[in-house]
Amino acid sequence: MTAPAHQLPAQAATVAAPQQPRRRRRRDESRRGIVWRTIVAVVVTIVVVFPLYWMLVVAFSPRGEIFEPGLRLWPSTFTLENFEKILDRYPVLGWFGNSLVIGVFVMVLTTALNLLAGYAFARLRFRGRTAIFLLALSTMMIPVQAIMVAQFRLVVDLGVYGTYWGVILPGAAAAFGIFLARQFFLSIPDELVEAARLDGAGHLRIFLQIVLPLSRPLIAVLLLLTFLGSWNDFAWPLIALKENELFTLPVGLLYLKGQTTPDYNAIMAMALISVLPMVLLFLFFQRYFVQGFARSGIR
Amino acid sequence: MVGWAFLAPNLVLMIGFLFVPIVLAVQLSFQETRGFGDPQWVGLANYRTMVEDPDFWRSLANTILFTAVTVPIELAAGLGLAVLMNSALPARGLLRTLLVLPMVVSGVASAMIAVILFYESNGLVNKVLETLGLDRVGWQSEGAPAMVSVILVAIWLRLGFNMVIYLAGLQSIEPELYEAARIDGASRWQQLRSITVPLLGPSTFFLLIMNVIASFQVFDVIFVMTGGGPSGATSVLVTYAYRNGFQIREQGYGAALGIVILLITLVFTFVQWRTSRTRDLAG
């Protein structure tokens, strides 16, 4: 009696003893886990964001200050002189306007054409559909830089070298949106389309009045991504534009660096002007941006 | 008929500005175009020049090196960050937003910021190294550091994209799987290896292709930061093709380099496509 009675609590203790500390240990571990994860996440985020912070610092610092000896992580005096200087000396507002006009044209043209093509691939049956679809797919594998010399000569021959159209037309020849559109349209219920057909609506009407109104998230994603792509494009505008009044912001940025004594404070002010619209757009439409990228991945 | 009508506008642009230029590029690659005279047919001369051109081989080797270093880091770091950002964290939304932010910054602007950070004589990176008691690094005058600096910028630009795709992939994994694994006593590391990584296969495959193609075609970062220098140390195929086509103005040779870039891209894509198909069949 005594033995088991003696044993029982002991047993209970040996069973319970590891259990309780283990539970506590797990809670401690998970709390410590969160602390460690937070530290890592914050450090990585600071490193990732730092270059953008540095752009701000240089853009608002007095000329040359960042290259003076000594470690300084913020401006001694906050100045707007770099912005005044570039606005005064270079056609920055014109460059901004060029980027905007080209971006809007590419965005509207590409999105409209991709939506139309996506509808055809998702909803219409015709001979050669699969072959053309594969052909369009293959264009995404063509590196633009591989054919840039030939594209350049073509643009010259067409007489659009050095104009907006010389940048817009090759820029709009993109298939990326077709696949997103096709996937999206495949998910629209057949009944809706069939009902409209029975009522005698043609495909253009179905497309415009039924499919498009259901596709607002898709359209938003396509507009955002094509605008971003055009706004940040560099290689092609560099090739297709010649007069500096027609430059886009990235080409203008390079032009500033090419001056005999590059003024890095002015260059950062200019970089900030070119980056800010996209950052604001991103912050406002973050969900769409991220979805658009994510969805293009799960294709 | 209706189908073709819907496709026509897009097809016209694609044929006009993608397929016609490919044909033109092939034709141009067999021609000599230096100077202002008419182009002359020279057969395979441009390709023969290429085989004997040490700058071509160097640019090809640099392209492969650049790709081989950036892609695995982008994948691994993207996955690591996605797992981190998918776990319980304070201010997770804000951290995610900040990490994805570089994705919307243009290559030129990032390269400009990097030029200032890596400025050799008195840039911030060298000042920090000095403060830590280390030697300054010749980011502009020495080949290896110059390559390291462009690689860092490329990774910075693409990390957010990798993280977003992996985050989307992670959210499609059933939480029950992890619960079952935890009950079986699997450690976090085992869970990552036997659940997360295999189930993220499609995301990894997509990112692999996107990253390789992006690295293979990197242009703005290198063009702005180093211009391919010092003495060719960061020259890659695309910057070399641009140099020949538009700076030296040997358009025939530039076009031939473009055809090689195109062929390598197609071979890579084809191999990837084949291996992914067999993987699908096997699975």
XYZ file of C-alpha atoms in Angstrom:
582
model
C 0.000 0.000 0.000
C 2.612 2.395 1.090
C 4.798 1.595 -1.795
C 2.268 2.298 -4.469
C 0.907 5.181 -2.487
C 4.367 6.480 -2.287
C 4.978 5.772 -5.907
C 1.859 7.286 -7.227
C 2.549 10.878 -6.420
C 6.111 10.352 -7.479
C 4.935 8.960 -10.762
C 2.467 11.735 -11.117
C 5.236 14.130 -10.352
C 7.594 12.649 -12.926
C 4.822 12.722 -15.492
C 3.651 16.151 -14.555
C 7.010 17.661 -13.887
C 8.354 17.568 -17.439
C 4.971 18.441 -18.795
C 4.545 21.730 -17.048
C 7.993 23.107 -17.729
C 7.646 21.846 -21.296
C 4.452 23.750 -21.788
C 6.041 26.796 -20.257
C 9.164 26.263 -22.282
C 7.136 26.093 -25.474
C 5.409 29.335 -24.610
C 8.788 30.898 -23.810
C 10.171 29.530 -27.028
C 7.364 30.929 -29.103
C 7.678 34.265 -27.347
C 11.416 34.210 -27.887
C 10.704 33.091 -31.462
C 8.568 36.159 -32.072
C 11.237 38.422 -30.591
C 13.939 36.924 -32.787
C 11.761 36.959 -35.873
C 10.859 40.566 -35.214
C 14.494 41.561 -34.837
C 15.463 39.809 -38.080
C 12.459 41.257 -39.932
C 13.134 44.798 -38.730
C 16.852 44.631 -39.537
C 16.206 43.271 -43.036
C 13.532 45.894 -43.638
C 15.864 48.695 -42.548
C 18.578 47.427 -44.898
C 16.081 47.172 -47.781
C 14.593 50.624 -47.200
C 17.895 52.349 -46.464
C 18.828 53.147 -50.096
C 15.515 54.978 -50.499
C 16.117 56.857 -47.261
C 19.567 57.776 -48.563
C 18.023 59.143 -51.757
C 15.908 61.473 -49.587
C 18.914 62.529 -47.500
C 21.043 63.373 -50.540
C 18.185 65.115 -52.342
C 17.639 67.480 -49.390
C 21.317 68.006 -48.454
C 23.446 71.014 -49.427
C 25.628 70.324 -52.441
C 28.627 68.065 -51.814
C 27.894 67.529 -48.143
C 27.547 63.745 -48.382
C 31.056 63.435 -49.800
C 32.661 65.442 -47.012
C 34.725 63.382 -44.582
C 32.960 62.012 -41.539
C 29.947 59.779 -41.154
C 26.722 61.753 -41.410
C 23.356 60.026 -41.782
C 21.116 63.089 -42.216
C 21.413 66.563 -43.768
C 23.007 69.324 -41.667
C 20.449 71.701 -43.089
C 17.310 70.750 -44.911
C 17.396 72.469 -48.320
C 15.271 72.635 -51.450
C 18.057 74.129 -53.587
C 18.634 70.850 -55.477
C 15.044 70.800 -56.675
C 15.130 74.490 -57.626
C 18.350 73.878 -59.540
C 17.156 70.980 -61.678
C 13.774 72.580 -62.369
C 15.650 75.701 -63.437
C 18.307 74.071 -65.626
C 16.644 71.035 -67.179
C 13.252 70.449 -68.801
C 12.234 68.244 -65.875
C 8.543 69.033 -66.091
C 8.676 68.217 -69.786
C 10.338 64.873 -69.025
C 7.677 64.206 -66.434
C 5.010 65.015 -69.022
C 6.664 62.763 -71.622
C 6.772 59.840 -69.190
C 3.136 60.491 -68.327
C 1.917 60.739 -71.952
C 3.876 57.668 -73.072
C 2.841 55.741 -69.947
C -0.848 56.541 -70.397
C -0.798 55.643 -74.103
C 1.036 52.355 -73.538
C -1.220 51.562 -70.597
C -4.497 52.185 -72.422
C -3.400 50.659 -75.724
C -1.811 47.528 -74.242
C -4.624 46.896 -71.786
C -7.349 47.345 -74.420
C -5.619 45.078 -76.943
C -4.750 42.449 -74.337
C -8.336 42.380 -73.060
C -9.675 41.903 -76.584
C -7.186 39.140 -77.341
C -7.775 37.502 -73.972
C -11.512 37.417 -74.709
C -10.897 35.772 -78.075
C -8.672 33.089 -76.556
C -11.048 32.406 -73.656
C -14.471 32.712 -75.275
C -14.288 32.280 -79.039
C -13.666 29.208 -81.116
C -11.812 29.643 -84.380
C -9.268 27.828 -86.481
C -5.682 28.333 -85.427
C -6.579 29.500 -81.940
C -4.148 27.232 -80.122
C -1.326 27.915 -82.557
C -1.744 31.683 -82.259
C -2.006 31.408 -78.502
C 1.315 29.557 -78.354
C 2.826 32.123 -80.705
C 1.687 34.958 -78.426
C 3.043 33.023 -75.435
C 6.404 32.661 -77.133
C 6.754 36.441 -77.572
C 7.231 36.728 -73.832
C 10.474 34.824 -74.213
C 11.913 37.238 -76.782
C 14.428 39.446 -75.021
C 13.811 42.957 -76.284
C 17.542 43.614 -76.113
C 18.176 40.787 -78.569
C 16.333 42.552 -81.350
C 16.933 46.173 -80.369
C 19.215 46.967 -83.280
C 16.651 45.686 -85.789
C 13.779 47.366 -83.935
C 15.701 50.612 -84.036
C 16.172 50.415 -87.814
C 12.504 49.550 -88.237
C 11.440 52.559 -86.186
C 13.757 54.765 -88.248
C 12.326 53.356 -91.508
C 8.772 53.948 -90.297
C 9.693 57.583 -89.664
C 8.780 57.481 -85.963
C 12.335 57.614 -84.572
C 12.596 60.335 -81.956
C 8.810 60.633 -81.487
C 6.359 59.439 -78.855
C 5.095 56.777 -81.266
C 8.568 55.324 -81.619
C 8.461 54.530 -77.899
C 4.757 53.692 -77.592
C 4.245 51.201 -80.428
C 7.054 48.722 -79.614
C 6.209 49.198 -75.941
C 2.598 48.190 -76.529
C 3.507 45.003 -78.428
C 3.237 42.937 -75.271
C 1.534 39.636 -74.536
C 1.885 39.597 -70.760
C -1.677 40.824 -70.146
C -3.254 38.373 -72.585
C -2.700 35.469 -70.217
C -4.012 37.225 -67.147
C -7.072 38.306 -69.160
C -7.644 34.838 -70.605
C -7.474 33.203 -67.185
C -9.871 35.747 -65.749
C -12.400 35.458 -68.591
C -12.410 31.658 -68.384
C -13.772 32.011 -64.864
C -16.824 34.012 -65.977
C -19.906 31.719 -65.982
C -20.963 30.466 -69.425
C -24.644 31.083 -68.608
C -24.134 34.836 -68.574
C -22.590 34.872 -72.011
C -25.103 32.360 -73.412
C -28.071 34.325 -72.114
C -26.779 37.458 -73.795
C -26.258 35.556 -77.045
C -29.833 34.293 -76.960
C -30.952 37.894 -76.594
C -29.129 38.525 -79.855
C -26.070 40.365 -78.549
C -22.903 40.186 -80.665
C -19.530 39.351 -79.152
C -18.379 42.958 -79.082
C -21.482 43.888 -77.099
C -21.070 40.956 -74.722
C -17.441 41.932 -74.261
C -18.180 45.596 -73.608
C -21.419 45.322 -71.618
C -21.121 42.059 -69.717
C -17.545 40.867 -69.494
C -15.745 44.171 -68.927
C -17.953 45.401 -66.079
C -17.265 42.084 -64.300
C -13.535 42.473 -64.802
C -12.719 45.617 -62.858
C -10.025 44.029 -60.641
C -8.344 42.514 -63.689
C -8.452 45.805 -65.573
C -7.036 47.670 -62.575
C -4.141 45.215 -62.332
C -3.363 45.402 -66.044
C -3.482 49.209 -66.063
C -1.202 49.480 -63.043
C 1.360 46.973 -64.240
C 1.616 48.278 -67.805
C 1.889 51.858 -66.575
C 4.605 50.876 -64.110
C 6.473 48.978 -66.829
C 6.365 51.917 -69.209
C 7.232 54.503 -66.536
C 10.336 52.573 -65.461
C 11.429 51.425 -68.928
C 14.889 52.599 -69.847
C 16.622 50.686 -72.648
C 14.036 51.326 -75.332
C 13.383 55.060 -74.692
C 17.164 55.516 -74.552
C 17.390 54.053 -78.060
C 14.247 55.539 -79.585
C 14.551 59.172 -78.410
C 17.167 61.667 -79.521
C 16.273 65.234 -78.461
C 16.483 65.905 -74.780
C 13.122 67.721 -74.672
C 11.480 64.396 -75.513
C 13.311 62.309 -72.915
C 11.417 60.280 -70.365
C 12.405 60.533 -66.690
C 14.830 57.562 -66.615
C 16.621 58.812 -69.743
C 16.693 62.330 -68.263
C 18.186 60.916 -65.107
C 21.025 59.375 -67.092
C 21.460 62.672 -68.968
C 22.022 64.464 -65.654
C 24.711 61.955 -64.736
C 26.398 62.526 -68.083
C 27.130 66.194 -67.340
C 30.831 67.056 -67.044
C 30.749 67.354 -63.266
C 27.761 65.339 -62.137
C 25.879 67.026 -59.308
C 24.807 64.022 -57.242
C 22.481 66.038 -55.027
C 20.612 67.221 -58.110
C 20.573 63.678 -59.478
C 18.960 62.380 -56.277
C 16.393 65.193 -56.353
C 15.605 64.087 -59.901
C 15.521 60.407 -58.883
C 13.057 61.303 -56.157
C 10.824 63.118 -58.637
C 10.872 60.062 -60.913
C 10.257 57.513 -58.152
C 7.676 59.333 -56.038
C 4.618 58.912 -58.322
C 5.112 55.153 -58.474
C 5.691 54.874 -54.736
C 2.475 56.811 -54.046
C 0.561 54.746 -56.597
C 1.939 51.615 -54.978
C 0.929 52.691 -51.492
C -2.608 53.579 -52.605
C -3.197 50.502 -54.784
C -0.918 48.138 -52.908
C -3.408 45.296 -52.805
C -3.903 45.382 -56.594
C -0.175 45.629 -57.252
C 0.648 42.662 -55.075
C -2.301 40.620 -56.367
C -1.310 41.373 -59.930
C 2.208 40.151 -59.404
C 1.093 37.196 -57.330
C -1.525 36.151 -59.852
C 0.898 36.356 -62.742
C 2.900 33.807 -60.761
C 0.167 31.250 -60.253
C -0.740 31.354 -63.918
C -13.892 35.546 -88.227
C -14.965 37.298 -85.032
C -12.073 35.657 -83.192
C -9.544 36.988 -85.648
C -11.093 40.434 -85.468
C -10.607 40.466 -81.690
C -7.009 39.345 -82.095
C -6.020 41.447 -85.068
C -4.947 44.681 -83.325
C -2.675 42.838 -80.903
C -1.308 40.554 -83.610
C -0.468 43.456 -85.894
C 1.654 45.078 -83.170
C 3.336 41.812 -82.214
C 4.138 40.839 -85.785
C 5.251 44.364 -86.639
C 7.422 45.034 -83.636
C 8.556 41.585 -82.512
C 8.502 39.046 -85.336
C 9.543 41.328 -88.191
C 12.491 42.636 -86.120
C 13.618 39.043 -85.458
C 13.748 38.398 -89.203
C 15.483 41.757 -89.732
C 17.951 40.949 -86.952
C 18.894 37.636 -88.568
C 19.384 39.402 -91.901
C 21.385 42.221 -90.287
C 23.620 39.733 -88.486
C 24.930 38.592 -91.887
C 25.769 42.148 -92.929
C 28.535 44.632 -92.320
C 27.078 48.066 -91.545
C 29.965 50.196 -90.366
C 29.964 53.785 -91.560
C 27.352 55.452 -93.714
C 27.468 53.256 -96.815
C 24.955 50.587 -97.762
C 25.095 47.413 -95.693
C 27.209 44.684 -97.269
C 26.508 40.966 -97.176
C 29.360 39.275 -95.321
C 27.913 35.849 -94.577
C 29.055 34.387 -91.287
C 31.828 36.948 -90.751
C 30.128 38.522 -87.714
C 29.746 35.147 -86.056
C 33.355 34.251 -86.854
C 34.454 37.551 -85.294
C 32.434 36.655 -82.226
C 34.160 33.304 -81.738
C 37.534 35.061 -81.775
C 36.403 38.054 -79.726
C 37.715 37.828 -76.136
C 35.279 40.591 -75.090
C 32.358 38.449 -76.234
C 33.557 35.459 -74.194
C 34.186 37.666 -71.212
C 30.683 39.162 -71.458
C 29.193 35.676 -71.764
C 31.152 34.462 -68.711
C 30.081 37.551 -66.747
C 26.452 36.980 -67.735
C 26.621 33.381 -66.508
C 28.385 34.403 -63.296
C 25.888 37.193 -62.640
C 22.963 34.821 -63.211
C 24.469 31.979 -61.196
C 25.004 34.249 -58.188
C 21.833 36.362 -58.237
C 19.200 33.690 -58.927
C 19.861 31.288 -56.010
C 20.176 34.214 -53.582
C 16.932 35.760 -54.837
C 15.094 32.448 -54.502
C 16.456 31.556 -51.074
C 16.120 35.046 -49.617
C 12.665 35.458 -51.184
C 11.523 32.200 -49.611
C 13.087 33.060 -46.261
C 11.422 36.461 -46.177
C 8.081 35.023 -47.286
C 8.135 32.437 -44.478
C 9.134 35.164 -42.027
C 6.443 37.541 -43.248
C 3.848 34.765 -43.159
C 4.436 34.122 -39.440
C 3.102 36.037 -36.464
C 4.884 39.395 -36.271
C 4.015 42.817 -34.943
C 3.352 45.399 -37.729
C 3.546 42.640 -40.315
C 1.566 44.604 -42.919
C 3.877 47.605 -42.694
C 7.020 45.457 -42.909
C 5.646 43.610 -45.938
C 4.816 46.866 -47.691
C 8.282 48.278 -47.069
C 10.005 45.098 -48.271
C 8.054 45.074 -51.530
C 8.630 48.789 -52.169
C 11.870 48.516 -54.238
C 9.857 46.606 -56.845
C 8.332 49.866 -58.120
C 11.634 51.754 -58.266
C 13.139 51.966 -61.748
C 16.436 50.248 -62.481
C 17.971 53.602 -63.398
C 16.952 55.300 -60.146
C 18.225 52.351 -58.074
C 21.465 52.353 -60.006
C 21.859 56.105 -59.359
C 21.314 55.627 -55.635
C 23.851 52.787 -55.719
C 26.383 54.981 -57.558
C 26.272 57.376 -54.614
C 26.301 54.707 -51.913
C 29.237 52.848 -53.510
C 31.091 56.034 -54.516
C 34.694 55.014 -54.155
C 36.449 58.087 -52.787
C 33.931 59.102 -50.126
C 30.681 57.196 -50.503
C 28.701 56.007 -47.516
C 29.597 52.323 -47.854
C 33.323 53.023 -47.763
C 32.905 55.512 -44.904
C 31.083 52.871 -42.881
C 33.781 50.291 -43.675
C 36.397 52.766 -42.512
C 34.507 53.512 -39.302
C 34.432 49.779 -38.619
C 38.195 49.719 -39.042
C 38.103 47.951 -42.387
C 39.760 48.900 -45.673
C 37.976 50.931 -48.330
C 36.867 48.893 -51.308
C 37.540 49.878 -54.923
C 33.922 49.625 -56.080
C 34.682 51.462 -59.324
C 38.339 50.661 -59.953
C 38.470 46.926 -59.208
C 36.641 44.255 -61.167
C 35.417 41.918 -58.437
C 33.981 44.615 -56.137
C 32.295 46.274 -59.122
C 30.596 42.954 -59.909
C 29.575 42.547 -56.264
C 27.996 46.014 -56.255
C 25.853 45.413 -59.367
C 24.811 42.001 -58.031
C 23.682 43.572 -54.741
C 21.570 46.154 -56.569
C 19.957 43.514 -58.797
C 19.047 41.425 -55.756
C 17.672 44.497 -53.982
C 15.425 45.249 -56.953
C 14.011 41.732 -57.276
C 13.799 40.485 -53.696
C 10.297 41.904 -53.160
C 8.913 40.186 -56.250
C 10.264 36.818 -55.105
C 8.803 37.357 -51.669
C 5.362 38.266 -53.036
C 5.165 35.202 -55.278
C 6.265 32.929 -52.448
C 3.791 34.570 -50.056
C 0.994 33.852 -52.530
C 2.233 30.259 -52.759
C 2.423 29.883 -48.970
C -1.146 31.010 -48.563
C -2.324 28.185 -50.799
C -0.830 25.527 -48.471
C -3.378 23.964 -46.105
C -2.596 24.858 -42.474
C -3.767 21.326 -41.490
C -0.614 19.908 -43.070
C 1.556 21.817 -40.604
C -0.703 20.852 -37.733
C -0.399 17.171 -38.633
C 3.363 17.502 -38.942
C 3.572 19.233 -35.552
C 1.582 16.426 -33.936
C 4.033 13.954 -35.484
C 6.788 15.946 -33.811
C 8.330 17.535 -36.900
C 10.617 20.466 -36.158
C 10.227 23.820 -37.889
C 13.160 22.992 -40.134
C 11.668 19.596 -41.051
C 8.328 21.260 -41.799
C 10.063 23.746 -44.076
C 11.956 20.993 -45.885
C 9.197 18.420 -46.271
C 6.086 20.568 -46.618
C 6.833 24.155 -47.588
C 9.580 23.691 -50.168
C 7.979 20.799 -52.122
C 4.529 22.393 -52.143
C 5.996 25.665 -53.374
C 7.394 23.845 -56.421
C 5.238 25.693 -58.976
C 6.165 29.085 -57.478
C 9.838 28.134 -57.489
C 9.634 27.012 -61.085
C 7.969 30.247 -62.174
C 10.448 32.369 -60.204
C 13.398 30.396 -61.549
C 12.396 31.196 -65.127
C 11.574 34.844 -64.368
C 14.798 35.394 -62.397
C 17.053 33.698 -64.919
C 15.554 35.648 -67.801
C 15.751 38.918 -65.841
C 19.368 38.280 -64.822
C 20.300 37.215 -68.287
C 18.917 40.460 -69.682
C 20.073 42.833 -66.954
C 20.796 46.148 -68.626
C 19.910 49.392 -66.842
C 21.621 48.611 -63.528
C 24.945 47.712 -65.158
C 24.730 50.347 -67.879
C 24.210 53.139 -65.343
C 26.423 51.900 -62.507
C 29.549 50.678 -64.266
C 28.942 50.935 -68.013
C 30.409 47.414 -68.168
C 33.689 48.521 -66.590
C 36.218 48.659 -65.099
C 37.823 47.362 -68.298
C 35.042 44.911 -69.094
C 34.753 43.374 -65.623
C 30.969 43.859 -65.485
C 30.275 43.745 -69.213
C 27.391 41.350 -69.914
C 25.969 40.185 -73.249
C 23.221 42.782 -73.332
C 25.438 45.762 -72.508
C 28.009 44.441 -74.989
C 25.349 44.151 -77.702
C 24.218 47.707 -76.953
C 27.800 48.933 -77.071
C 28.350 47.406 -80.494
C 24.968 48.302 -81.922
C 24.699 51.875 -80.708
C 28.017 53.172 -79.378
C 30.603 51.690 -81.726
C 27.879 51.539 -84.386
C 28.676 48.126 -85.743
C 25.037 47.262 -86.090
C 25.641 43.971 -87.904
C 27.807 42.699 -85.066
C 25.335 44.049 -82.493
C 22.528 42.167 -84.247
C 24.588 38.957 -84.304
C 25.133 39.279 -80.540
C 21.377 39.770 -80.173
C 20.691 36.560 -82.090
C 23.015 34.690 -79.731
C 21.177 36.168 -76.721
C 17.882 35.092 -78.281
C 19.126 31.557 -78.958
C 20.472 31.087 -75.431
C 17.182 32.349 -73.958
C 15.168 29.979 -76.149
C 17.372 26.987 -75.300
C 17.104 27.734 -71.597
C 13.330 28.138 -71.769
C 12.975 24.942 -73.789
C 15.090 22.930 -71.332
C 13.096 24.310 -68.413
C 9.848 23.527 -70.153
C 10.906 19.948 -70.886
C 12.174 19.257 -67.386
C 9.032 20.730 -65.841
C 6.867 18.533 -68.070
C 8.692 15.374 -67.116
C 8.469 16.465 -63.498
C 4.704 16.847 -63.878
C 4.448 13.412 -65.466
C 6.576 11.813 -62.784
C 4.609 13.479 -60.007
